[in-house]
Tab-separated table of C-alpha atoms and ligand atoms in Angstrom:
chain	number	residue	atom	x	y	z
A	1	UNK	CA	-0.147	0.092	0.184
A	2	UNK	CA	3.131	2.332	0.429
A	3	UNK	CA	4.631	3.674	-2.848
A	4	UNK	CA	6.466	0.486	-4.162
A	5	UNK	CA	10.169	0.317	-4.591
A	6	UNK	CA	9.549	0.562	-8.662
A	7	UNK	CA	8.563	4.109	-8.137
A	8	UNK	CA	4.814	3.918	-9.143
A	9	UNK	CA	2.350	6.351	-7.562
A	10	UNK	CA	1.610	5.760	-4.105
A	11	UNK	CA	-2.254	5.926	-2.784
A	12	UNK	CA	-1.470	9.171	-1.063
A	13	UNK	CA	-0.523	10.540	-4.461
A	14	UNK	CA	-3.455	8.866	-6.097
A	15	UNK	CA	-5.658	10.166	-3.363
A	16	UNK	CA	-4.597	13.566	-4.121
A	17	UNK	CA	-4.769	13.561	-7.393
A	18	UNK	CA	-8.309	12.496	-6.864
A	19	UNK	CA	-9.498	15.145	-4.624
A	20	UNK	CA	-6.930	17.473	-4.105
A	21	UNK	CA	-4.157	17.908	-1.311
A	22	UNK	CA	-6.982	20.344	0.632
A	23	UNK	CA	-8.801	17.097	1.256
A	24	UNK	CA	-6.456	14.683	1.649
A	25	UNK	CA	-2.885	15.356	3.535
A	26	UNK	CA	-0.374	13.584	5.516
A	27	UNK	CA	-0.834	13.988	8.981
A	28	UNK	CA	1.547	17.147	10.400
A	29	UNK	CA	3.648	16.421	13.519
A	30	UNK	CA	1.645	18.744	15.439
A	31	UNK	CA	-1.529	16.942	14.794
A	32	UNK	CA	-0.667	13.395	15.761
A	33	UNK	CA	-2.186	13.794	19.170
A	34	UNK	CA	-5.843	14.947	18.131
A	35	UNK	CA	-6.267	12.307	15.477
A	36	UNK	CA	-3.764	9.417	16.399
A	37	UNK	CA	-3.843	9.198	19.633
A	38	UNK	CA	-7.601	8.290	21.262
A	39	UNK	CA	-8.906	10.140	24.233
A	40	UNK	CA	-7.769	7.701	27.088
A	41	UNK	CA	-4.092	7.760	25.383
A	42	UNK	CA	-4.417	3.598	25.471
A	43	UNK	CA	-3.736	3.882	21.639
A	44	UNK	CA	-1.551	5.274	19.682
A	45	UNK	CA	-1.977	5.060	15.661
A	46	UNK	CA	-0.166	5.679	12.704
A	47	UNK	CA	-1.867	6.598	9.459
A	48	UNK	CA	-1.159	6.877	5.679
A	49	UNK	CA	-3.156	10.020	5.363
A	50	UNK	CA	-5.675	11.793	6.841
A	51	UNK	CA	-9.048	12.847	4.546
A	52	UNK	CA	-11.009	15.561	5.356
A	53	UNK	CA	-13.958	15.669	3.123
A	54	UNK	CA	-16.833	18.238	2.764
A	55	UNK	CA	-19.222	16.635	0.689
A	56	UNK	CA	-20.928	13.189	0.757
A	57	UNK	CA	-19.571	13.201	-2.612
A	58	UNK	CA	-16.204	13.266	-1.719
A	59	UNK	CA	-16.465	10.559	0.925
A	60	UNK	CA	-18.176	8.322	-1.559
A	61	UNK	CA	-14.834	9.393	-3.875
A	62	UNK	CA	-12.668	8.255	-0.926
A	63	UNK	CA	-14.319	4.922	-0.148
A	64	UNK	CA	-14.428	3.689	-3.905
A	65	UNK	CA	-10.825	4.263	-4.223
A	66	UNK	CA	-9.813	2.533	-0.883
A	67	UNK	CA	-12.462	-0.262	-1.555
A	68	UNK	CA	-10.244	-0.537	-4.949
A	69	UNK	CA	-7.455	-0.564	-3.368
A	70	UNK	CA	-7.962	-2.234	-0.253
A	71	UNK	CA	-6.929	0.122	1.779
A	72	UNK	CA	-8.602	0.178	5.538
A	73	UNK	CA	-10.335	3.400	6.582
A	74	UNK	CA	-10.577	4.507	9.912
A	75	UNK	CA	-13.781	6.938	10.401
A	76	UNK	CA	-13.397	9.792	13.195
A	77	UNK	CA	-15.643	12.343	14.484
A	78	UNK	CA	-14.457	14.229	18.113
A	79	UNK	CA	-11.951	11.405	18.688
A	80	UNK	CA	-14.061	11.045	22.317
A	81	UNK	CA	-13.994	7.210	22.209
A	82	UNK	CA	-13.274	5.260	25.460
A	83	UNK	CA	-12.504	2.284	23.565
A	84	UNK	CA	-9.764	2.838	20.781
A	85	UNK	CA	-13.042	2.984	18.102
A	86	UNK	CA	-11.625	5.499	15.806
A	87	UNK	CA	-7.659	5.327	16.228
A	88	UNK	CA	-5.917	3.319	13.163
A	89	UNK	CA	-3.589	0.982	13.750
A	90	UNK	CA	0.301	0.784	14.222
A	91	UNK	CA	0.905	0.117	10.292
A	92	UNK	CA	0.722	3.651	8.778
A	93	UNK	CA	-1.370	1.729	5.996
A	94	UNK	CA	-4.725	3.062	7.051
A	95	UNK	CA	-6.631	6.330	5.960
A	96	UNK	CA	-7.866	8.210	8.950
A	97	UNK	CA	-11.206	10.052	7.712
A	98	UNK	CA	-12.243	12.554	9.602
A	99	UNK	CA	-15.745	13.921	9.142
A	100	UNK	CA	-15.242	17.518	10.623
A	101	UNK	CA	-15.467	19.516	7.791
A	102	UNK	CA	-18.997	18.115	7.237
A	103	UNK	CA	-20.644	20.214	10.028
A	104	UNK	CA	-23.830	21.722	8.244
A	105	UNK	CA	-27.129	21.562	9.503
A	106	UNK	CA	-29.481	20.886	6.440
A	107	UNK	CA	-32.587	21.422	7.689
A	108	UNK	CA	-34.489	22.007	10.878
A	109	UNK	CA	-38.036	22.112	10.828
A	110	UNK	CA	-40.325	22.620	14.140
A	111	UNK	CA	-43.107	21.431	12.880
A	112	UNK	CA	-42.053	18.004	11.987
A	113	UNK	CA	-39.975	18.062	14.992
A	114	UNK	CA	-36.996	16.781	13.173
A	115	UNK	CA	-33.516	18.267	11.983
A	116	UNK	CA	-30.919	17.041	9.360
A	117	UNK	CA	-27.414	17.350	10.329
A	118	UNK	CA	-24.114	16.272	8.890
A	119	UNK	CA	-22.097	13.745	10.743
A	120	UNK	CA	-19.243	16.495	11.554
A	121	UNK	CA	-21.553	18.471	13.545
A	122	UNK	CA	-20.179	19.209	17.224
A	123	UNK	CA	-23.466	17.817	19.827
A	124	UNK	CA	-23.706	20.771	21.639
A	125	UNK	CA	-24.230	22.921	18.776
A	126	UNK	CA	-27.371	20.696	17.511
A	127	UNK	CA	-28.577	20.861	21.023
A	128	UNK	CA	-28.499	24.657	20.786
A	129	UNK	CA	-30.303	25.118	16.947
A	130	UNK	CA	-33.283	22.883	18.440
A	131	UNK	CA	-33.090	24.941	21.534
A	132	UNK	CA	-33.357	28.152	19.072
A	133	UNK	CA	-36.386	26.638	17.161
A	134	UNK	CA	-37.876	25.773	20.876
A	135	UNK	CA	-37.091	22.277	20.500
A	136	UNK	CA	-35.391	19.753	22.409
A	137	UNK	CA	-32.248	17.139	21.101
A	138	UNK	CA	-32.354	14.994	24.197
A	139	UNK	CA	-29.138	13.331	23.537
A	140	UNK	CA	-26.754	14.770	26.305
A	141	UNK	CA	-23.183	13.461	27.394
A	142	UNK	CA	-20.097	14.825	29.285
A	143	UNK	CA	-18.096	15.031	25.946
A	144	UNK	CA	-21.341	17.211	24.209
A	145	UNK	CA	-18.830	19.969	23.775
A	146	UNK	CA	-16.608	18.023	21.202
A	147	UNK	CA	-18.203	14.803	20.290
A	148	UNK	CA	-19.918	14.658	16.919
A	149	UNK	CA	-23.115	13.369	15.506
A	150	UNK	CA	-21.490	10.860	13.547
A	151	UNK	CA	-19.806	9.169	16.521
A	152	UNK	CA	-22.755	9.496	18.840
A	153	UNK	CA	-24.779	7.485	16.223
A	154	UNK	CA	-21.870	5.224	15.485
A	155	UNK	CA	-21.708	4.095	18.911
A	156	UNK	CA	-25.279	4.151	19.666
A	157	UNK	CA	-24.224	6.999	22.396
A	158	UNK	CA	-26.278	7.089	25.843
A	159	UNK	CA	-25.715	9.825	28.536
A	160	UNK	CA	-27.585	11.464	30.969
A	161	UNK	CA	-31.029	11.615	29.469
A	162	UNK	CA	-31.781	7.737	28.264
A	163	UNK	CA	-34.205	7.138	30.849
A	164	UNK	CA	-36.811	9.390	29.286
A	165	UNK	CA	-35.704	9.688	25.454
A	166	UNK	CA	-33.575	6.489	24.976
A	167	UNK	CA	-30.149	5.967	23.542
A	168	UNK	CA	-28.962	7.640	20.265
A	169	UNK	CA	-30.395	5.111	18.210
A	170	UNK	CA	-33.991	5.957	19.516
A	171	UNK	CA	-33.514	9.626	17.845
A	172	UNK	CA	-32.806	8.580	14.616
A	173	UNK	CA	-35.500	8.799	11.812
A	174	UNK	CA	-33.016	8.658	8.644
A	175	UNK	CA	-29.779	8.427	7.933
A	176	UNK	CA	-27.159	9.001	4.852
A	177	UNK	CA	-24.580	6.168	4.717
A	178	UNK	CA	-21.431	5.871	2.241
A	179	UNK	CA	-20.861	1.973	1.660
A	180	UNK	CA	-17.689	0.806	1.477
A	181	UNK	CA	-17.980	0.564	-2.193
A	182	UNK	CA	-18.724	4.607	-2.461
A	183	UNK	CA	-22.348	3.897	-3.159
A	184	UNK	CA	-24.501	6.258	-1.096
A	185	UNK	CA	-27.590	5.128	0.874
A	186	UNK	CA	-29.821	7.802	1.323
A	187	UNK	CA	-32.962	7.159	3.951
A	188	UNK	CA	-32.874	10.555	5.223
A	189	UNK	CA	-36.355	11.058	5.716
A	190	UNK	CA	-37.976	12.483	8.910
A	191	UNK	CA	-41.051	10.340	8.588
A	192	UNK	CA	-42.254	8.866	11.732
A	193	UNK	CA	-44.214	5.856	10.129
A	194	UNK	CA	-42.502	3.897	7.085
A	195	UNK	CA	-42.847	0.344	7.290
A	196	UNK	CA	-41.159	-0.680	4.110
A	197	UNK	CA	-39.028	-3.838	4.454
A	198	UNK	CA	-36.009	-4.338	6.874
A	199	UNK	CA	-34.431	-1.647	8.681
A	200	UNK	CA	-31.477	-1.471	7.116
A	201	UNK	CA	-30.043	2.099	8.584
A	202	UNK	CA	-30.958	0.581	11.956
A	203	UNK	CA	-27.481	-1.701	11.220
A	204	UNK	CA	-25.077	1.582	10.999
A	205	UNK	CA	-26.456	3.099	14.467
A	206	UNK	CA	-23.565	0.927	16.769
A	207	UNK	CA	-21.550	-0.476	14.272
A	208	UNK	CA	-18.931	1.708	14.858
A	209	UNK	CA	-17.871	2.690	11.068
A	210	UNK	CA	-17.137	-0.776	10.388
A	211	UNK	CA	-20.317	-1.248	7.748
A	212	UNK	CA	-20.068	2.057	5.847
A	213	UNK	CA	-19.539	5.753	6.907
A	214	UNK	CA	-22.806	7.992	8.364
A	215	UNK	CA	-22.481	11.249	6.960
A	216	UNK	CA	-25.921	12.689	7.955
A	217	UNK	CA	-28.918	11.712	9.791
A	218	UNK	CA	-32.402	12.753	10.348
A	219	UNK	CA	-33.217	13.226	14.066
A	220	UNK	CA	-36.178	13.478	15.754
A	221	UNK	CA	-36.592	16.719	18.445
A	222	UNK	CA	-39.284	16.841	21.238
A	223	UNK	CA	-40.750	20.074	22.850
A	224	UNK	CA	-38.236	22.061	24.177
A	225	UNK	CA	-37.934	21.770	28.066
A	226	UNK	CA	-39.452	24.980	29.837
A	227	UNK	CA	-39.148	23.915	33.303
A	228	UNK	CA	-36.911	21.962	35.172
A	229	UNK	CA	-35.969	20.692	38.578
A	230	UNK	CA	-32.775	19.520	39.771
A	231	UNK	CA	-31.609	17.896	43.477
A	232	UNK	CA	-28.434	16.249	44.521
A	233	UNK	CA	-29.668	13.846	47.280
A	234	UNK	CA	-28.026	11.921	49.865
A	235	UNK	CA	-29.202	8.155	50.048
A	236	UNK	CA	-28.159	5.500	52.374
A	237	UNK	CA	-27.709	2.340	49.736
A	238	UNK	CA	-28.330	1.776	46.368
A	239	UNK	CA	-31.497	-0.221	47.258
A	240	UNK	CA	-32.696	2.993	48.529
A	241	UNK	CA	-31.791	5.013	45.041
A	242	UNK	CA	-33.714	2.112	43.413
A	243	UNK	CA	-36.912	2.586	45.554
A	244	UNK	CA	-36.596	6.815	45.010
A	245	UNK	CA	-35.945	6.114	41.256
A	246	UNK	CA	-39.572	4.277	41.027
A	247	UNK	CA	-40.986	6.988	43.739
A	248	UNK	CA	-39.960	9.904	41.477
A	249	UNK	CA	-40.881	8.576	38.415
A	250	UNK	CA	-44.359	7.952	40.169
A	251	UNK	CA	-44.583	11.440	41.426
A	252	UNK	CA	-43.301	13.493	38.737
A	253	UNK	CA	-46.026	11.818	36.187
A	254	UNK	CA	-42.877	10.441	34.471
A	255	UNK	CA	-41.260	13.490	33.937
A	256	UNK	CA	-37.714	12.236	35.585
A	257	UNK	CA	-34.996	12.653	32.646
A	258	UNK	CA	-32.048	12.000	34.625
A	259	UNK	CA	-30.882	9.956	37.566
A	260	UNK	CA	-27.787	9.533	38.297
A	261	UNK	CA	-26.121	7.581	40.928
A	262	UNK	CA	-22.992	8.809	42.563
A	263	UNK	CA	-20.774	7.169	45.087
A	264	UNK	CA	-18.719	8.966	48.015
A	265	UNK	CA	-15.436	7.905	46.443
A	266	UNK	CA	-15.981	10.357	43.666
A	267	UNK	CA	-16.921	13.286	45.584
A	268	UNK	CA	-13.497	12.717	47.464
A	269	UNK	CA	-11.819	12.534	43.995
A	270	UNK	CA	-13.307	15.636	42.998
A	271	UNK	CA	-12.413	17.916	45.880
A	272	UNK	CA	-8.800	16.255	45.914
A	273	UNK	CA	-8.303	17.248	42.144
A	274	UNK	CA	-10.891	20.034	41.301
A	275	UNK	CA	-10.832	22.382	43.866
A	276	UNK	CA	-13.645	24.438	42.918
A	277	UNK	CA	-15.951	21.229	43.494
A	278	UNK	CA	-17.623	21.881	46.512
A	279	UNK	CA	-19.939	19.145	48.223
A	280	UNK	CA	-23.439	20.364	48.264
A	281	UNK	CA	-24.274	18.766	51.460
A	282	UNK	CA	-23.020	19.166	55.078
A	283	UNK	CA	-22.431	15.545	55.982
A	284	UNK	CA	-20.927	12.868	53.783
A	285	UNK	CA	-23.060	10.225	52.665
A	286	UNK	CA	-22.034	6.542	50.861
A	287	UNK	CA	-24.405	7.252	47.796
A	288	UNK	CA	-25.928	10.183	46.148
A	289	UNK	CA	-28.395	10.816	43.555
A	290	UNK	CA	-28.187	13.573	41.126
A	291	UNK	CA	-31.812	13.753	39.468
A	292	UNK	CA	-33.743	16.058	37.268
A	293	UNK	CA	-37.106	16.460	36.052
A	294	UNK	CA	-38.315	18.506	32.992
A	295	UNK	CA	-41.236	19.682	31.476
A	296	UNK	CA	-42.599	21.703	28.242
A	297	UNK	CA	-44.790	23.710	30.162
A	298	UNK	CA	-43.444	27.125	31.867
A	299	UNK	CA	-46.079	27.218	34.082
A	300	UNK	CA	-45.208	24.149	36.436
A	301	UNK	CA	-43.504	24.185	39.424
A	302	UNK	CA	-41.464	21.143	39.303
A	303	UNK	CA	-39.168	22.017	41.883
A	304	UNK	CA	-41.970	22.103	44.612
A	305	UNK	CA	-43.197	18.800	43.181
A	306	UNK	CA	-39.558	17.453	43.994
A	307	UNK	CA	-39.041	18.848	46.896
A	308	UNK	CA	-42.293	17.731	48.557
A	309	UNK	CA	-41.425	13.840	47.158
A	310	UNK	CA	-38.053	14.415	48.901
A	311	UNK	CA	-39.583	15.430	52.031
A	312	UNK	CA	-41.644	11.993	51.834
A	313	UNK	CA	-38.738	9.995	50.927
A	314	UNK	CA	-36.767	11.593	53.628
A	315	UNK	CA	-39.502	10.426	55.839
A	316	UNK	CA	-39.690	6.881	54.383
A	317	UNK	CA	-35.814	6.554	54.904
A	318	UNK	CA	-35.299	6.633	51.477
A	319	UNK	CA	-33.190	9.646	51.404
A	320	UNK	CA	-30.983	11.459	54.326
A	321	UNK	CA	-30.167	14.917	53.076
A	322	UNK	CA	-30.936	16.711	49.974
A	323	UNK	CA	-30.169	19.880	47.923
A	324	UNK	CA	-32.705	21.062	45.294
A	325	UNK	CA	-31.503	23.788	43.021
A	326	UNK	CA	-32.824	27.147	43.409
A	327	UNK	CA	-32.131	28.509	39.940
A	328	UNK	CA	-29.607	27.828	36.722
A	329	UNK	CA	-26.547	28.683	38.602
A	330	UNK	CA	-27.128	25.926	41.214
A	331	UNK	CA	-28.517	23.333	38.712
A	332	UNK	CA	-24.945	24.057	36.674
A	333	UNK	CA	-22.994	23.282	39.571
A	334	UNK	CA	-24.588	20.522	40.715
A	335	UNK	CA	-24.280	18.920	36.922
A	336	UNK	CA	-20.701	20.165	36.856
A	337	UNK	CA	-19.639	17.973	39.837
A	338	UNK	CA	-21.288	14.455	38.154
A	339	UNK	CA	-19.760	15.407	34.596
A	340	UNK	CA	-16.291	16.260	36.081
A	341	UNK	CA	-15.888	12.856	37.694
A	342	UNK	CA	-14.329	11.273	35.029
A	343	UNK	CA	-11.854	14.031	34.592
A	344	UNK	CA	-11.140	13.414	38.506
A	345	UNK	CA	-10.521	9.874	38.108
A	346	UNK	CA	-8.233	10.651	35.256
A	347	UNK	CA	-6.238	13.243	37.286
A	348	UNK	CA	-5.834	10.467	40.012
A	349	UNK	CA	-3.965	8.148	37.558
A	350	UNK	CA	-4.990	4.445	37.065
A	351	UNK	CA	-8.651	3.809	36.183
A	352	UNK	CA	-9.745	0.411	35.181
A	353	UNK	CA	-13.125	1.366	33.557
A	354	UNK	CA	-16.212	-1.510	33.065
A	355	UNK	CA	-18.918	0.187	31.184
A	356	UNK	CA	-21.882	-2.234	32.100
A	357	UNK	CA	-25.441	-2.236	32.343
A	358	UNK	CA	-27.881	-4.649	34.411
A	359	UNK	CA	-31.719	-4.675	35.270
A	360	UNK	CA	-31.926	-1.368	37.639
A	361	UNK	CA	-33.406	-4.280	40.482
A	362	UNK	CA	-29.882	-6.131	40.524
A	363	UNK	CA	-27.752	-2.989	40.587
A	364	UNK	CA	-27.886	-2.924	44.657
A	365	UNK	CA	-26.772	-6.887	44.347
A	366	UNK	CA	-24.473	-6.970	42.052
A	367	UNK	CA	-22.714	-3.823	43.534
A	368	UNK	CA	-22.172	-5.795	46.868
A	369	UNK	CA	-20.921	-8.932	45.164
A	370	UNK	CA	-18.730	-6.916	43.017
A	371	UNK	CA	-17.209	-4.664	45.836
A	372	UNK	CA	-16.785	-7.659	48.030
A	373	UNK	CA	-14.694	-9.526	45.929
A	374	UNK	CA	-12.624	-6.743	44.822
A	375	UNK	CA	-11.815	-5.697	48.333
A	376	UNK	CA	-10.630	-9.448	48.843
A	377	UNK	CA	-9.046	-10.221	45.129
A	378	UNK	CA	-7.878	-6.397	44.912
A	379	UNK	CA	-6.863	-4.835	47.780
A	380	UNK	CA	-5.482	-1.852	45.905
A	381	UNK	CA	-8.046	-0.942	43.829
A	382	UNK	CA	-10.746	1.535	45.192
A	383	UNK	CA	-14.271	1.472	43.687
A	384	UNK	CA	-15.718	4.469	41.614
A	385	UNK	CA	-18.975	3.060	40.717
A	386	UNK	CA	-21.206	5.957	39.498
A	387	UNK	CA	-23.550	6.373	36.514
A	388	UNK	CA	-27.221	6.294	34.826
A	389	UNK	CA	-28.719	4.291	37.371
A	390	UNK	CA	-32.091	5.223	35.821
A	391	UNK	CA	-31.515	2.968	32.985
A	392	UNK	CA	-29.356	0.147	34.974
A	393	UNK	CA	-26.066	1.680	33.354
A	394	UNK	CA	-22.960	1.654	35.575
A	395	UNK	CA	-19.144	2.841	35.247
A	396	UNK	CA	-17.968	0.572	37.367
A	397	UNK	CA	-14.576	2.020	37.748
A	398	UNK	CA	-11.644	0.872	39.851
A	399	UNK	CA	-8.919	3.582	40.948
A	400	UNK	CA	-5.441	2.776	42.828
A	401	UNK	CA	-5.615	3.382	46.415
A	402	UNK	CA	-2.348	5.208	45.989
A	403	UNK	CA	0.111	5.907	43.514
A	404	UNK	CA	2.387	3.550	44.830
A	405	UNK	CA	-0.093	0.766	44.300
A	406	UNK	CA	-1.215	1.392	40.646
A	407	UNK	CA	1.527	-1.155	39.305
A	408	UNK	CA	-0.299	-3.524	41.438
A	409	UNK	CA	-3.489	-2.669	40.277
A	410	UNK	CA	-2.733	-2.573	36.789
A	411	UNK	CA	-1.325	-6.143	37.171
A	412	UNK	CA	-4.768	-7.297	37.539
A	413	UNK	CA	-6.816	-5.692	34.991
A	414	UNK	CA	-7.564	-8.717	33.324
A	415	UNK	CA	-8.739	-10.756	36.517
A	416	UNK	CA	-10.864	-7.724	37.426
A	417	UNK	CA	-12.295	-7.363	33.839
A	418	UNK	CA	-13.075	-11.334	33.865
A	419	UNK	CA	-14.816	-11.123	37.272
A	420	UNK	CA	-16.548	-7.968	36.608
A	421	UNK	CA	-18.303	-9.155	33.415
A	422	UNK	CA	-18.787	-12.649	34.243
A	423	UNK	CA	-20.953	-11.003	37.442
A	424	UNK	CA	-22.713	-8.912	34.833
A	425	UNK	CA	-23.887	-11.579	32.704
A	426	UNK	CA	-24.518	-13.655	35.902
A	427	UNK	CA	-27.082	-10.949	36.938
A	428	UNK	CA	-28.441	-10.614	32.907
A	429	UNK	CA	-26.500	-7.677	32.057
A	430	UNK	CA	-24.405	-6.341	29.216
A	431	UNK	CA	-20.398	-5.678	29.371
A	432	UNK	CA	-21.039	-2.894	27.096
A	433	UNK	CA	-23.666	-0.416	27.760
A	434	UNK	CA	-22.674	2.947	25.733
A	435	UNK	CA	-18.940	2.838	24.848
A	436	UNK	CA	-19.211	0.617	22.332
A	437	UNK	CA	-16.671	-1.846	21.424
A	438	UNK	CA	-14.203	-0.468	19.370
A	439	UNK	CA	-10.430	-2.334	19.607
A	440	UNK	CA	-10.813	-2.561	23.348
A	441	UNK	CA	-13.502	-4.896	23.634
A	442	UNK	CA	-13.088	-7.499	20.731
A	443	UNK	CA	-12.324	-10.451	22.333
A	444	UNK	CA	-15.001	-9.980	25.217
A	445	UNK	CA	-17.835	-9.766	22.464
A	446	UNK	CA	-16.393	-12.884	21.187
A	447	UNK	CA	-17.075	-14.260	24.952
A	448	UNK	CA	-20.219	-12.891	25.606
A	449	UNK	CA	-22.309	-12.411	22.217
A	450	UNK	CA	-24.471	-15.657	21.668
A	451	UNK	CA	-22.920	-17.263	19.080
A	452	UNK	CA	-25.685	-17.135	16.664
A	453	UNK	CA	-25.808	-13.536	16.852
A	454	UNK	CA	-21.952	-13.066	16.323
A	455	UNK	CA	-22.556	-15.282	13.023
A	456	UNK	CA	-25.127	-12.970	11.707
A	457	UNK	CA	-22.570	-9.843	12.753
A	458	UNK	CA	-20.025	-11.754	10.798
A	459	UNK	CA	-22.071	-12.009	7.610
A	460	UNK	CA	-23.569	-8.776	7.854
A	461	UNK	CA	-19.856	-7.369	7.953
A	462	UNK	CA	-18.972	-9.714	4.776
A	463	UNK	CA	-22.060	-8.368	2.681
A	464	UNK	CA	-21.412	-4.828	3.701
A	465	UNK	CA	-17.636	-4.626	3.500
A	466	UNK	CA	-16.537	-7.886	1.793
A	467	UNK	CA	-12.841	-6.179	1.390
A	468	UNK	CA	-12.663	-5.525	5.113
A	469	UNK	CA	-11.986	-1.553	4.624
A	470	UNK	CA	-14.232	-0.501	7.270
A	471	UNK	CA	-12.658	0.719	10.304
A	472	UNK	CA	-10.850	-2.999	10.280
A	473	UNK	CA	-10.162	-4.446	13.480
A	474	UNK	CA	-12.927	-2.600	15.554
A	475	UNK	CA	-15.912	-4.632	16.773
A	476	UNK	CA	-15.185	-7.809	15.159
A	477	UNK	CA	-11.693	-9.355	14.128
A	478	UNK	CA	-12.221	-10.963	10.599
B	1	MLT	C1	-19.841	9.418	31.903
B	1	MLT	O1	-20.862	8.930	31.980
B	1	MLT	O2	-19.405	9.872	32.712
B	1	MLT	C2	-19.051	8.658	31.039
B	1	MLT	O3	-19.747	7.846	30.245
B	1	MLT	C3	-17.662	8.031	31.262
B	1	MLT	C4	-16.796	7.310	31.805
B	1	MLT	O4	-17.128	5.834	32.182
B	1	MLT	O5	-15.893	7.682	32.767
B	2	ZN	ZN1	-21.828	7.505	31.000
């Protein structure tokens, strides 16, 4: 794939002849970190070149060429993957395809409650555009200021509003996808009802760029949230948190949009590493919940409703203390605690991450069993289990108790992963809730996916990408 010894034009030269050096270029040394190193710094790749197309037509030409030449293509959005899903391998033979220049909102229709946007749009920009049209795009996650729509859809991202609005997949009405051979699949309709055979587009959602490149999507919007109520709540244990979830869903008339579980260990990390992070409550508690209810009606006093429900929960022993946000600034500072947990963990050093999901009714038992095992089998590790309890997704992360214990903990990475994932399966859960498979969890997929499903996935991969050029080595090994 590199220029041959005989001096024939190499693929970079040919790609530049096809699309111009403005679209295809060598990765400059000052761009290496941005494009070739993943967010967690687990993967350091090399690339034949970087392509930054501006149109679907250019993506189509790139893929047709790469398919004919059997050049691996690694699509990339905001490069925020937790699983190395968007980093090329170390061979230097793969083309990095950045969608960042395809960042137009093609259409936004408030009456249709829909928008059509290109893959390189940063998620926060789409949220803002929807809000300006008095609509809500509910997909919301910590990296929303830098992650891009194409990556969100390719990984079927989750985040903090899944409880009420579902995953990224649930927000998609249609897609535009460039297939491995350069053909364009256009299902960019904003129809709610369209039962016309197999739902082919859904295969690209969660495929992590291994079947084709999503270049644009038609997204479902909702009425804009006009009143919000947010509270930071101390709970004695996870059972109490689960009981509180049911209580708040009922008392809010199912308007609860977020229900995040936070352990004391996370608050300790926040105050150790981010000095402006303030504990909102006077006395420490083993567990906390950050919850939010939202309504499209401006005249609803959701805060009073939430405060009343929390009073009742206090009387029932499900809650020990609570801080209810009294305005936008309060709300922001409560959310910033939750959103900066990954950053605090990163600053602390080694963190063994497990992105698992369980039936909500099993979370407390799972955590008790896993924690008891950890205490005994990995005493150097401190559990920092937090996440989206409302939908059963836990980030079951383990930090080293001290810098000197990091090495011993790192040596247990595989044993901890195996135990945690086996226990998750025993509880009817999934080892991959919202971060995807990427390069990191390919072997886990082989281990835990039902064999028939794996066979079907491989057959789909062969059908969509017979030359194996699309994001090679991610999700499935050939
Ligand atoms: C989060 O919810 O903060 C993330 O998905 C990240 C994590 O696993 O740390
Ligand atoms: Zn998460």
